[in-house]
Structure formats: C-alpha cells, structure tokens
N, CA, C and O atoms as CSV, one atom per row, in Angstrom:
chain,resi,resn,atom,element,x,y,z
A,1,MET,N,N,43.815,7.578,38.049
A,1,MET,CA,C,44.210,8.075,36.745
A,1,MET,C,C,43.508,9.412,36.489
A,1,MET,O,O,42.279,9.459,36.540
A,2,PRO,N,N,44.228,10.484,36.221
A,2,PRO,CA,C,43.606,11.792,35.992
A,2,PRO,C,C,42.909,11.832,34.631
A,2,PRO,O,O,43.314,11.175,33.672
A,3,LEU,N,N,41.849,12.628,34.593
A,3,LEU,CA,C,41.151,12.831,33.330
A,3,LEU,C,C,41.982,13.746,32.439
A,3,LEU,O,O,42.630,14.676,32.919
A,4,THR,N,N,41.955,13.475,31.152
A,4,THR,CA,C,42.729,14.301,30.235
A,4,THR,C,C,41.969,15.553,29.820
A,4,THR,O,O,42.564,16.503,29.312
A,5,ARG,N,N,40.673,15.556,30.032
A,5,ARG,CA,C,39.851,16.678,29.645
A,5,ARG,C,C,38.872,16.987,30.772
A,5,ARG,O,O,38.358,16.071,31.412
A,6,SER,N,N,38.616,18.241,31.014
A,6,SER,CA,C,37.687,18.579,32.082
A,6,SER,C,C,36.256,18.238,31.663
A,6,SER,O,O,35.932,18.193,30.476
A,7,PHE,N,N,35.423,18.003,32.653
A,7,PHE,CA,C,34.020,17.701,32.399
A,7,PHE,C,C,33.373,18.828,31.596
A,7,PHE,O,O,32.628,18.577,30.648
A,8,LYS,N,N,33.660,20.060,31.980
A,8,LYS,CA,C,33.091,21.228,31.311
A,8,LYS,C,C,33.467,21.244,29.827
A,8,LYS,O,O,32.615,21.503,28.977
A,9,ASP,N,N,34.722,20.971,29.514
A,9,ASP,CA,C,35.169,20.948,28.116
A,9,ASP,C,C,34.522,19.812,27.341
A,9,ASP,O,O,34.165,19.970,26.174
A,10,THR,N,N,34.374,18.670,27.993
A,10,THR,CA,C,33.758,17.509,27.344
A,10,THR,C,C,32.297,17.789,27.006
A,10,THR,O,O,31.837,17.494,25.903
A,11,VAL,N,N,31.570,18.363,27.967
A,11,VAL,CA,C,30.159,18.682,27.737
A,11,VAL,C,C,30.032,19.738,26.646
A,11,VAL,O,O,29.158,19.637,25.786
A,12,LYS,N,N,30.894,20.745,26.673
A,12,LYS,CA,C,30.849,21.803,25.655
A,12,LYS,C,C,31.100,21.230,24.253
A,12,LYS,O,O,30.386,21.564,23.308
A,13,ALA,N,N,32.101,20.381,24.123
A,13,ALA,CA,C,32.413,19.783,22.817
A,13,ALA,C,C,31.239,18.942,22.316
A,13,ALA,O,O,30.894,18.991,21.136
A,14,ARG,N,N,30.635,18.178,23.210
A,14,ARG,CA,C,29.505,17.335,22.801
A,14,ARG,C,C,28.304,18.192,22.409
A,14,ARG,O,O,27.625,17.894,21.427
A,15,ALA,N,N,28.039,19.252,23.167
A,15,ALA,CA,C,26.907,20.132,22.867
A,15,ALA,C,C,27.089,20.836,21.523
A,15,ALA,O,O,26.115,21.075,20.808
A,16,GLU,N,N,28.326,21.167,21.184
A,16,GLU,CA,C,28.594,21.833,19.907
A,16,GLU,C,C,28.348,20.909,18.721
A,16,GLU,O,O,27.896,21.363,17.670
A,17,ARG,N,N,28.635,19.632,18.871
A,17,ARG,CA,C,28.504,18.726,17.728
A,17,ARG,C,C,27.212,17.915,17.722
A,17,ARG,O,O,26.882,17.289,16.714
A,18,ASP,N,N,26.471,17.919,18.840
A,18,ASP,CA,C,25.289,17.066,18.957
A,18,ASP,C,C,24.090,17.866,19.453
A,18,ASP,O,O,23.909,18.032,20.659
A,19,PRO,N,N,23.263,18.367,18.518
A,19,PRO,CA,C,22.102,19.176,18.918
A,19,PRO,C,C,21.128,18.425,19.835
A,19,PRO,O,O,20.506,19.041,20.699
A,20,GLU,N,N,20.987,17.116,19.661
A,20,GLU,CA,C,20.088,16.345,20.525
A,20,GLU,C,C,20.601,16.316,21.958
A,20,GLU,O,O,19.816,16.418,22.901
A,21,PHE,N,N,21.898,16.179,22.127
A,21,PHE,CA,C,22.498,16.212,23.469
A,21,PHE,C,C,22.273,17.579,24.101
A,21,PHE,O,O,21.886,17.675,25.265
A,22,ARG,N,N,22.518,18.644,23.326
A,22,ARG,CA,C,22.344,20.012,23.824
A,22,ARG,C,C,20.897,20.234,24.259
A,22,ARG,O,O,20.652,20.773,25.338
A,23,PHE,N,N,19.942,19.826,23.431
A,23,PHE,CA,C,18.538,19.992,23.770
A,23,PHE,C,C,18.171,19.118,24.971
A,23,PHE,O,O,17.363,19.525,25.805
A,24,GLY,N,N,18.750,17.941,25.063
A,24,GLY,CA,C,18.502,17.058,26.201
A,24,GLY,C,C,18.931,17.685,27.515
A,24,GLY,O,O,18.238,17.557,28.525
A,25,LEU,N,N,20.075,18.364,27.505
A,25,LEU,CA,C,20.530,19.079,28.707
A,25,LEU,C,C,19.496,20.120,29.134
A,25,LEU,O,O,19.147,20.233,30.309
A,26,PHE,N,N,19.022,20.867,28.153
A,26,PHE,CA,C,18.043,21.913,28.441
A,26,PHE,C,C,16.740,21.298,28.956
A,26,PHE,O,O,16.189,21.752,29.959
A,27,ARG,N,N,16.251,20.267,28.268
A,27,ARG,CA,C,14.997,19.623,28.661
A,27,ARG,C,C,15.095,19.037,30.072
A,27,ARG,O,O,14.173,19.189,30.874
A,28,GLU,N,N,16.201,18.373,30.372
A,28,GLU,CA,C,16.379,17.793,31.710
A,28,GLU,C,C,16.388,18.876,32.788
A,28,GLU,O,O,15.849,18.677,33.877
A,29,ALA,N,N,16.994,20.014,32.486
A,29,ALA,CA,C,17.017,21.122,33.450
A,29,ALA,C,C,15.599,21.610,33.728
A,29,ALA,O,O,15.221,21.809,34.882
A,30,VAL,N,N,14.821,21.800,32.677
A,30,VAL,CA,C,13.448,22.283,32.843
A,30,VAL,C,C,12.610,21.250,33.582
A,30,VAL,O,O,11.819,21.606,34.456
A,31,GLU,N,N,12.772,19.981,33.244
A,31,GLU,CA,C,12.008,18.941,33.932
A,31,GLU,C,C,12.368,18.874,35.415
A,31,GLU,O,O,11.494,18.658,36.254
A,32,ALA,N,N,13.631,19.056,35.737
A,32,ALA,CA,C,14.036,19.066,37.151
A,32,ALA,C,C,13.366,20.227,37.873
A,32,ALA,O,O,12.876,20.057,38.989
A,33,LEU,N,N,13.337,21.398,37.257
A,33,LEU,CA,C,12.693,22.551,37.877
A,33,LEU,C,C,11.208,22.294,38.092
A,33,LEU,O,O,10.663,22.633,39.142
A,34,LEU,N,N,10.552,21.696,37.101
A,34,LEU,CA,C,9.120,21.409,37.213
A,34,LEU,C,C,8.829,20.331,38.248
A,34,LEU,O,O,7.721,20.259,38.780
A,35,SER,N,N,9.807,19.504,38.531
A,35,SER,CA,C,9.650,18.423,39.515
A,35,SER,C,C,10.056,18.868,40.916
A,35,SER,O,O,10.236,18.041,41.810
A,36,ASN,N,N,10.198,20.169,41.101
A,36,ASN,CA,C,10.563,20.746,42.399
A,36,ASN,C,C,11.970,20.346,42.840
A,36,ASN,O,O,12.247,20.242,44.035
A,37,ASP,N,N,12.844,20.124,41.881
A,37,ASP,CA,C,14.244,19.810,42.180
A,37,ASP,C,C,15.093,20.986,41.708
A,37,ASP,O,O,15.790,20.904,40.697
A,38,LEU,N,N,15.018,22.076,42.461
A,38,LEU,CA,C,15.699,23.313,42.087
A,38,LEU,C,C,17.204,23.118,41.974
A,38,LEU,O,O,17.830,23.642,41.052
A,39,GLU,N,N,17.791,22.370,42.902
A,39,GLU,CA,C,19.249,22.170,42.896
A,39,GLU,C,C,19.716,21.524,41.592
A,39,GLU,O,O,20.644,22.019,40.953
A,40,THR,N,N,19.082,20.428,41.197
A,40,THR,CA,C,19.470,19.745,39.954
A,40,THR,C,C,19.184,20.634,38.753
A,40,THR,O,O,19.993,20.711,37.828
A,41,GLY,N,N,18.043,21.303,38.763
A,41,GLY,CA,C,17.698,22.192,37.656
A,41,GLY,C,C,18.728,23.294,37.463
A,41,GLY,O,O,19.098,23.609,36.332
A,42,LYS,N,N,19.195,23.885,38.567
A,42,LYS,CA,C,20.207,24.942,38.476
A,42,LYS,C,C,21.526,24.395,37.944
A,42,LYS,O,O,22.169,25.027,37.106
A,43,VAL,N,N,21.932,23.216,38.432
A,43,VAL,CA,C,23.190,22.610,37.963
A,43,VAL,C,C,23.116,22.334,36.462
A,43,VAL,O,O,24.052,22.640,35.724
A,44,LEU,N,N,22.010,21.761,36.017
A,44,LEU,CA,C,21.865,21.440,34.593
A,44,LEU,C,C,21.774,22.704,33.737
A,44,LEU,O,O,22.331,22.750,32.639
A,45,LEU,N,N,21.076,23.725,34.233
A,45,LEU,CA,C,21.029,24.992,33.486
A,45,LEU,C,C,22.411,25.625,33.395
A,45,LEU,O,O,22.788,26.156,32.350
A,46,ARG,N,N,23.164,25.569,34.489
A,46,ARG,CA,C,24.525,26.114,34.486
A,46,ARG,C,C,25.390,25.348,33.485
A,46,ARG,O,O,26.153,25.954,32.732
A,47,ASP,N,N,25.274,24.023,33.474
A,47,ASP,CA,C,26.021,23.222,32.493
A,47,ASP,C,C,25.605,23.582,31.068
A,47,ASP,O,O,26.446,23.696,30.177
A,48,TYR,N,N,24.299,23.758,30.864
A,48,TYR,CA,C,23.792,24.110,29.535
A,48,TYR,C,C,24.343,25.466,29.088
A,48,TYR,O,O,24.820,25.603,27.961
A,49,VAL,N,N,24.276,26.461,29.965
A,49,VAL,CA,C,24.777,27.801,29.606
A,49,VAL,C,C,26.271,27.747,29.313
A,49,VAL,O,O,26.727,28.314,28.321
A,50,ASN,N,N,27.035,27.074,30.162
A,50,ASN,CA,C,28.481,26.958,29.935
A,50,ASN,C,C,28.795,26.222,28.640
A,50,ASN,O,O,29.780,26.539,27.973
A,51,ALA,N,N,27.974,25.247,28.277
A,51,ALA,CA,C,28.224,24.440,27.080
A,51,ALA,C,C,27.748,25.125,25.805
A,51,ALA,O,O,28.129,24.716,24.708
A,52,THR,N,N,26.935,26.143,25.930
A,52,THR,CA,C,26.397,26.795,24.734
A,52,THR,C,C,26.929,28.221,24.613
A,52,THR,O,O,28.070,28.419,24.194
A,53,LEU,N,N,26.135,29.193,24.967
A,53,LEU,CA,C,26.530,30.569,24.714
A,53,LEU,C,C,27.433,31.185,25.771
A,53,LEU,O,O,28.133,32.154,25.478
A,54,GLY,N,N,27.441,30.655,26.992
A,54,GLY,CA,C,28.257,31.226,28.065
A,54,GLY,C,C,27.516,32.335,28.790
A,54,GLY,O,O,26.568,32.916,28.262
A,55,PHE,N,N,27.960,32.620,30.001
A,55,PHE,CA,C,27.271,33.605,30.837
A,55,PHE,C,C,27.448,35.034,30.343
A,55,PHE,O,O,26.543,35.852,30.506
A,56,GLU,N,N,28.577,35.348,29.750
A,56,GLU,CA,C,28.779,36.714,29.240
A,56,GLU,C,C,27.760,37.042,28.148
A,56,GLU,O,O,27.128,38.098,28.180
A,57,ALA,N,N,27.605,36.142,27.190
A,57,ALA,CA,C,26.667,36.369,26.084
A,57,ALA,C,C,25.226,36.363,26.578
A,57,ALA,O,O,24.422,37.198,26.164
A,58,LEU,N,N,24.899,35.424,27.464
A,58,LEU,CA,C,23.537,35.371,28.000
A,58,LEU,C,C,23.213,36.649,28.756
A,58,LEU,O,O,22.118,37.192,28.615
A,59,ALA,N,N,24.147,37.130,29.548
A,59,ALA,CA,C,23.935,38.363,30.306
A,59,ALA,C,C,23.679,39.535,29.364
A,59,ALA,O,O,22.805,40.362,29.625
A,60,ALA,N,N,24.433,39.609,28.275
A,60,ALA,CA,C,24.235,40.696,27.315
A,60,ALA,C,C,22.848,40.597,26.675
A,60,ALA,O,O,22.180,41.612,26.477
A,61,GLU,N,N,22.420,39.388,26.357
A,61,GLU,CA,C,21.110,39.199,25.724
A,61,GLU,C,C,19.962,39.515,26.684
A,61,GLU,O,O,18.904,39.981,26.260
A,62,LEU,N,N,20.170,39.261,27.972
A,62,LEU,CA,C,19.122,39.506,28.966
A,62,LEU,C,C,19.264,40.852,29.663
A,62,LEU,O,O,18.439,41.209,30.504
A,63,ASP,N,N,20.303,41.594,29.317
A,63,ASP,CA,C,20.594,42.884,29.955
A,63,ASP,C,C,20.725,42.721,31.471
A,63,ASP,O,O,20.143,43.471,32.256
A,64,LYS,N,N,21.514,41.710,31.850
A,64,LYS,CA,C,21.790,41.417,33.263
A,64,LYS,C,C,23.296,41.330,33.451
A,64,LYS,O,O,24.053,41.291,32.481
A,65,SER,N,N,23.713,41.300,34.682
A,65,SER,CA,C,25.120,41.115,35.009
A,65,SER,C,C,25.465,39.626,34.907
A,65,SER,O,O,24.710,38.785,35.397
A,66,PRO,N,N,26.601,39.290,34.274
A,66,PRO,CA,C,27.000,37.875,34.224
A,66,PRO,C,C,27.154,37.281,35.620
A,66,PRO,O,O,26.783,36.130,35.853
A,67,LYS,N,N,27.700,38.065,36.550
A,67,LYS,CA,C,27.881,37.567,37.914
A,67,LYS,C,C,26.538,37.276,38.571
A,67,LYS,O,O,26.411,36.317,39.331
A,68,SER,N,N,25.547,38.094,38.283
A,68,SER,CA,C,24.217,37.873,38.840
A,68,SER,C,C,23.633,36.555,38.333
A,68,SER,O,O,23.056,35.790,39.107
A,69,LEU,N,N,23.783,36.292,37.039
A,69,LEU,CA,C,23.280,35.039,36.464
A,69,LEU,C,C,24.031,33.839,37.026
A,69,LEU,O,O,23.429,32.804,37.311
A,70,MET,N,N,25.340,33.975,37.186
A,70,MET,CA,C,26.130,32.880,37.754
A,70,MET,C,C,25.703,32.597,39.190
A,70,MET,O,O,25.601,31.440,39.597
A,71,ARG,N,N,25.451,33.667,39.962
A,71,ARG,CA,C,24.996,33.490,41.343
A,71,ARG,C,C,23.639,32.800,41.390
A,71,ARG,O,O,23.401,31.947,42.245
A,72,MET,N,N,22.743,33.170,40.463
A,72,MET,CA,C,21.421,32.555,40.423
A,72,MET,C,C,21.518,31.036,40.292
A,72,MET,O,O,20.741,30.302,40.902
A,73,LEU,N,N,22.468,30.578,39.499
A,73,LEU,CA,C,22.578,29.153,39.216
A,73,LEU,C,C,23.651,28.459,40.050
A,73,LEU,O,O,24.012,27.313,39.780
A,74,SER,N,N,24.154,29.154,41.056
A,74,SER,CA,C,25.151,28.541,41.934
A,74,SER,C,C,24.441,27.655,42.954
A,74,SER,O,O,23.219,27.711,43.090
A,75,ARG,N,N,25.207,26.843,43.664
A,75,ARG,CA,C,24.631,25.935,44.676
A,75,ARG,C,C,23.840,26.699,45.732
A,75,ARG,O,O,22.776,26.251,46.160
A,76,LYS,N,N,24.353,27.842,46.147
A,76,LYS,CA,C,23.676,28.632,47.178
A,76,LYS,C,C,22.724,29.667,46.583
A,76,LYS,O,O,22.058,30.393,47.321
A,77,GLY,N,N,22.659,29.738,45.262
A,77,GLY,CA,C,21.806,30.715,44.611
A,77,GLY,C,C,20.332,30.463,44.895
A,77,GLY,O,O,19.889,29.319,45.001
A,78,ASN,N,N,19.592,31.539,45.015
A,78,ASN,CA,C,18.162,31.457,45.276
A,78,ASN,C,C,17.464,32.407,44.300
A,78,ASN,O,O,17.027,33.493,44.682
A,79,PRO,N,N,17.364,31.984,43.034
A,79,PRO,CA,C,16.826,32.895,42.020
A,79,PRO,C,C,15.348,33.189,42.243
A,79,PRO,O,O,14.575,32.325,42.656
A,80,ARG,N,N,14.985,34.421,41.961
A,80,ARG,CA,C,13.566,34.779,41.970
A,80,ARG,C,C,12.907,34.095,40.782
A,80,ARG,O,O,13.535,33.903,39.741
A,81,ALA,N,N,11.663,33.736,40.938
A,81,ALA,CA,C,10.939,33.023,39.885
A,81,ALA,C,C,10.920,33.821,38.587
A,81,ALA,O,O,11.103,33.250,37.512
A,82,ASP,N,N,10.701,35.130,38.669
A,82,ASP,CA,C,10.620,35.918,37.435
A,82,ASP,C,C,11.940,35.894,36.671
A,82,ASP,O,O,11.941,35.783,35.445
A,83,ASN,N,N,13.060,35.995,37.380
A,83,ASN,CA,C,14.364,35.957,36.714
A,83,ASN,C,C,14.649,34.579,36.108
A,83,ASN,O,O,15.154,34.476,34.990
A,84,LEU,N,N,14.323,33.536,36.848
A,84,LEU,CA,C,14.558,32.183,36.367
A,84,LEU,C,C,13.696,31.874,35.150
A,84,LEU,O,O,14.170,31.272,34.186
A,85,LEU,N,N,12.431,32.285,35.191
A,85,LEU,CA,C,11.532,32.020,34.072
A,85,LEU,C,C,11.924,32.810,32.823
A,85,LEU,O,O,11.801,32.302,31.708
A,86,VAL,N,N,12.388,34.028,32.998
A,86,VAL,CA,C,12.862,34.811,31.851
A,86,VAL,C,C,14.063,34.103,31.217
A,86,VAL,O,O,14.155,33.999,29.993
A,87,MET,N,N,14.975,33.621,32.053
A,87,MET,CA,C,16.150,32.921,31.546
A,87,MET,C,C,15.747,31.649,30.800
A,87,MET,O,O,16.215,31.409,29.687
A,88,VAL,N,N,14.889,30.841,31.403
A,88,VAL,CA,C,14.462,29.586,30.779
A,88,VAL,C,C,13.731,29.867,29.467
A,88,VAL,O,O,13.967,29.198,28.461
A,89,GLY,N,N,12.854,30.847,29.485
A,89,GLY,CA,C,12.138,31.198,28.260
A,89,GLY,C,C,13.066,31.649,27.153
A,89,GLY,O,O,12.898,31.263,25.996
A,90,HIS,N,N,14.038,32.461,27.503
A,90,HIS,CA,C,15.002,32.958,26.526
A,90,HIS,C,C,15.847,31.812,25.956
A,90,HIS,O,O,16.054,31.726,24.746
A,91,LEU,N,N,16.327,30.942,26.836
A,91,LEU,CA,C,17.136,29.809,26.383
A,91,LEU,C,C,16.302,28.863,25.521
A,91,LEU,O,O,16.803,28.301,24.547
A,92,GLY,N,N,15.047,28.690,25.878
A,92,GLY,CA,C,14.165,27.848,25.073
A,92,GLY,C,C,13.984,28.399,23.668
A,92,GLY,O,O,14.012,27.648,22.694
A,93,LYS,N,N,13.801,29.701,23.562
A,93,LYS,CA,C,13.670,30.330,22.238
A,93,LYS,C,C,14.946,30.169,21.430
A,93,LYS,O,O,14.894,29.878,20.235
A,94,ARG,N,N,16.092,30.356,22.075
A,94,ARG,CA,C,17.382,30.190,21.379
A,94,ARG,C,C,17.540,28.758,20.877
A,94,ARG,O,O,18.131,28.517,19.824
A,95,GLU,N,N,17.009,27.823,21.638
A,95,GLU,CA,C,17.123,26.406,21.302
A,95,GLU,C,C,16.067,25.994,20.271
A,95,GLU,O,O,16.137,24.907,19.697
A,96,GLY,N,N,15.092,26.877,20.047
A,96,GLY,CA,C,14.014,26.549,19.110
A,96,GLY,C,C,12.983,25.631,19.734
A,96,GLY,O,O,12.276,24.911,19.030
A,97,ALA,N,N,12.898,25.655,21.054
A,97,ALA,CA,C,11.991,24.772,21.776
A,97,ALA,C,C,10.647,25.453,21.997
A,97,ALA,O,O,10.580,26.632,22.345
A,98,ALA,N,N,9.598,24.701,21.792
A,98,ALA,CA,C,8.268,25.148,22.171
A,98,ALA,C,C,7.993,24.502,23.515
A,98,ALA,O,O,7.729,23.302,23.594
A,99,LEU,N,N,8.056,25.299,24.571
A,99,LEU,CA,C,7.908,24.750,25.914
A,99,LEU,C,C,6.444,24.480,26.231
A,99,LEU,O,O,5.582,25.342,26.061
A,100,SER,N,N,6.190,23.273,26.692
A,100,SER,CA,C,4.863,22.897,27.149
A,100,SER,C,C,5.042,21.904,28.289
A,100,SER,O,O,6.109,21.314,28.459
A,101,VAL,N,N,3.990,21.736,29.055
A,101,VAL,CA,C,4.046,20.845,30.205
A,101,VAL,C,C,2.975,19.780,30.032
A,101,VAL,O,O,1.829,20.079,29.698
A,102,THR,N,N,3.367,18.538,30.263
A,102,THR,CA,C,2.406,17.443,30.227
A,102,THR,C,C,2.441,16.725,31.563
A,102,THR,O,O,3.470,16.681,32.236
A,103,LYS,N,N,1.315,16.171,31.929
A,103,LYS,CA,C,1.209,15.441,33.188
A,103,LYS,C,C,1.195,13.954,32.868
A,103,LYS,O,O,0.484,13.497,31.973
A,104,SER,N,N,1.993,13.216,33.616
A,104,SER,CA,C,1.974,11.768,33.465
A,104,SER,C,C,1.953,11.136,34.849
A,104,SER,O,O,1.984,11.842,35.857
A,105,ALA,N,N,1.902,9.841,34.900
A,105,ALA,CA,C,1.845,9.134,36.186
A,105,ALA,C,C,3.048,9.434,37.059
A,105,ALA,O,O,2.945,9.412,38.285
A,106,ASP,N,N,4.204,9.719,36.434
A,106,ASP,CA,C,5.406,9.967,37.222
A,106,ASP,C,C,5.740,11.447,37.364
A,106,ASP,O,O,6.865,11.786,37.733
A,107,GLY,N,N,4.807,12.322,37.084
A,107,GLY,CA,C,5.034,13.745,37.333
A,107,GLY,C,C,4.880,14.604,36.091
A,107,GLY,O,O,4.346,14.152,35.077
A,108,LEU,N,N,5.351,15.853,36.170
A,108,LEU,CA,C,5.284,16.806,35.074
A,108,LEU,C,C,6.518,16.683,34.199
A,108,LEU,O,O,7.617,16.411,34.683
A,109,HIS,N,N,6.324,16.884,32.912
A,109,HIS,CA,C,7.425,16.822,31.962
A,109,HIS,C,C,7.360,17.996,31.006
A,109,HIS,O,O,6.280,18.430,30.606
A,110,ALA,N,N,8.523,18.501,30.647
A,110,ALA,CA,C,8.592,19.606,29.702
A,110,ALA,C,C,8.658,19.043,28.291
A,110,ALA,O,O,8.722,19.803,27.325
C-alpha cells in the first residue's frame, strides 16, 4: 500500500505544529554527533533543516551555498568540524536551545 504523504512532508507538518518534536529532532541530531555517530547525526540534522527553515534560508543566514550545506549533510558528505559546529550552534540559537553536554553511564548527552 503506497503512502499518501511523503516522509519529508509528514516530518515538516509535525515540526510546524509541535515544538517539542522539532526540538527533539535537533537534540537527537546533536546527541548522535556527540556519540561519534556522524552518519545518524547528519541524517537527523538534514531532516531538521528540511522540516524547519530549509537549506536556502539556512545558507543565507550562514552566508554559505545551499548546495554546500546539502553536501555536508549528505550520506557521502564529510563536513569540516568548524562548518558543522557553526551550523549546529546557529540552529541551536534559532531553536532557543542552550547547548550543554552532560556525561552519564551511557555516554554524552546534549
């Protein structure tokens, strides 16, 4: 049975109406990055950007090329730490998040 709505549209609609869901996407992306799971972190960040402001707007805010940002978060993308951290910091500020790291028995958490 085919889906009536794409995953991307479903996530975007939920993020628009549910701030906790939107923040959860962002938090999970950061936690994946801190847990040395770059692949999952990039996928979640890409989903977050697509569900919120989009790559065109983010690129304008960061004075970067949208294609460059999309490549950074692609499966084969290998973002430099400085570019990734600037993006995460900027998205955190837009989200109103105070980013901090805590250590627990099961690893680092944002």
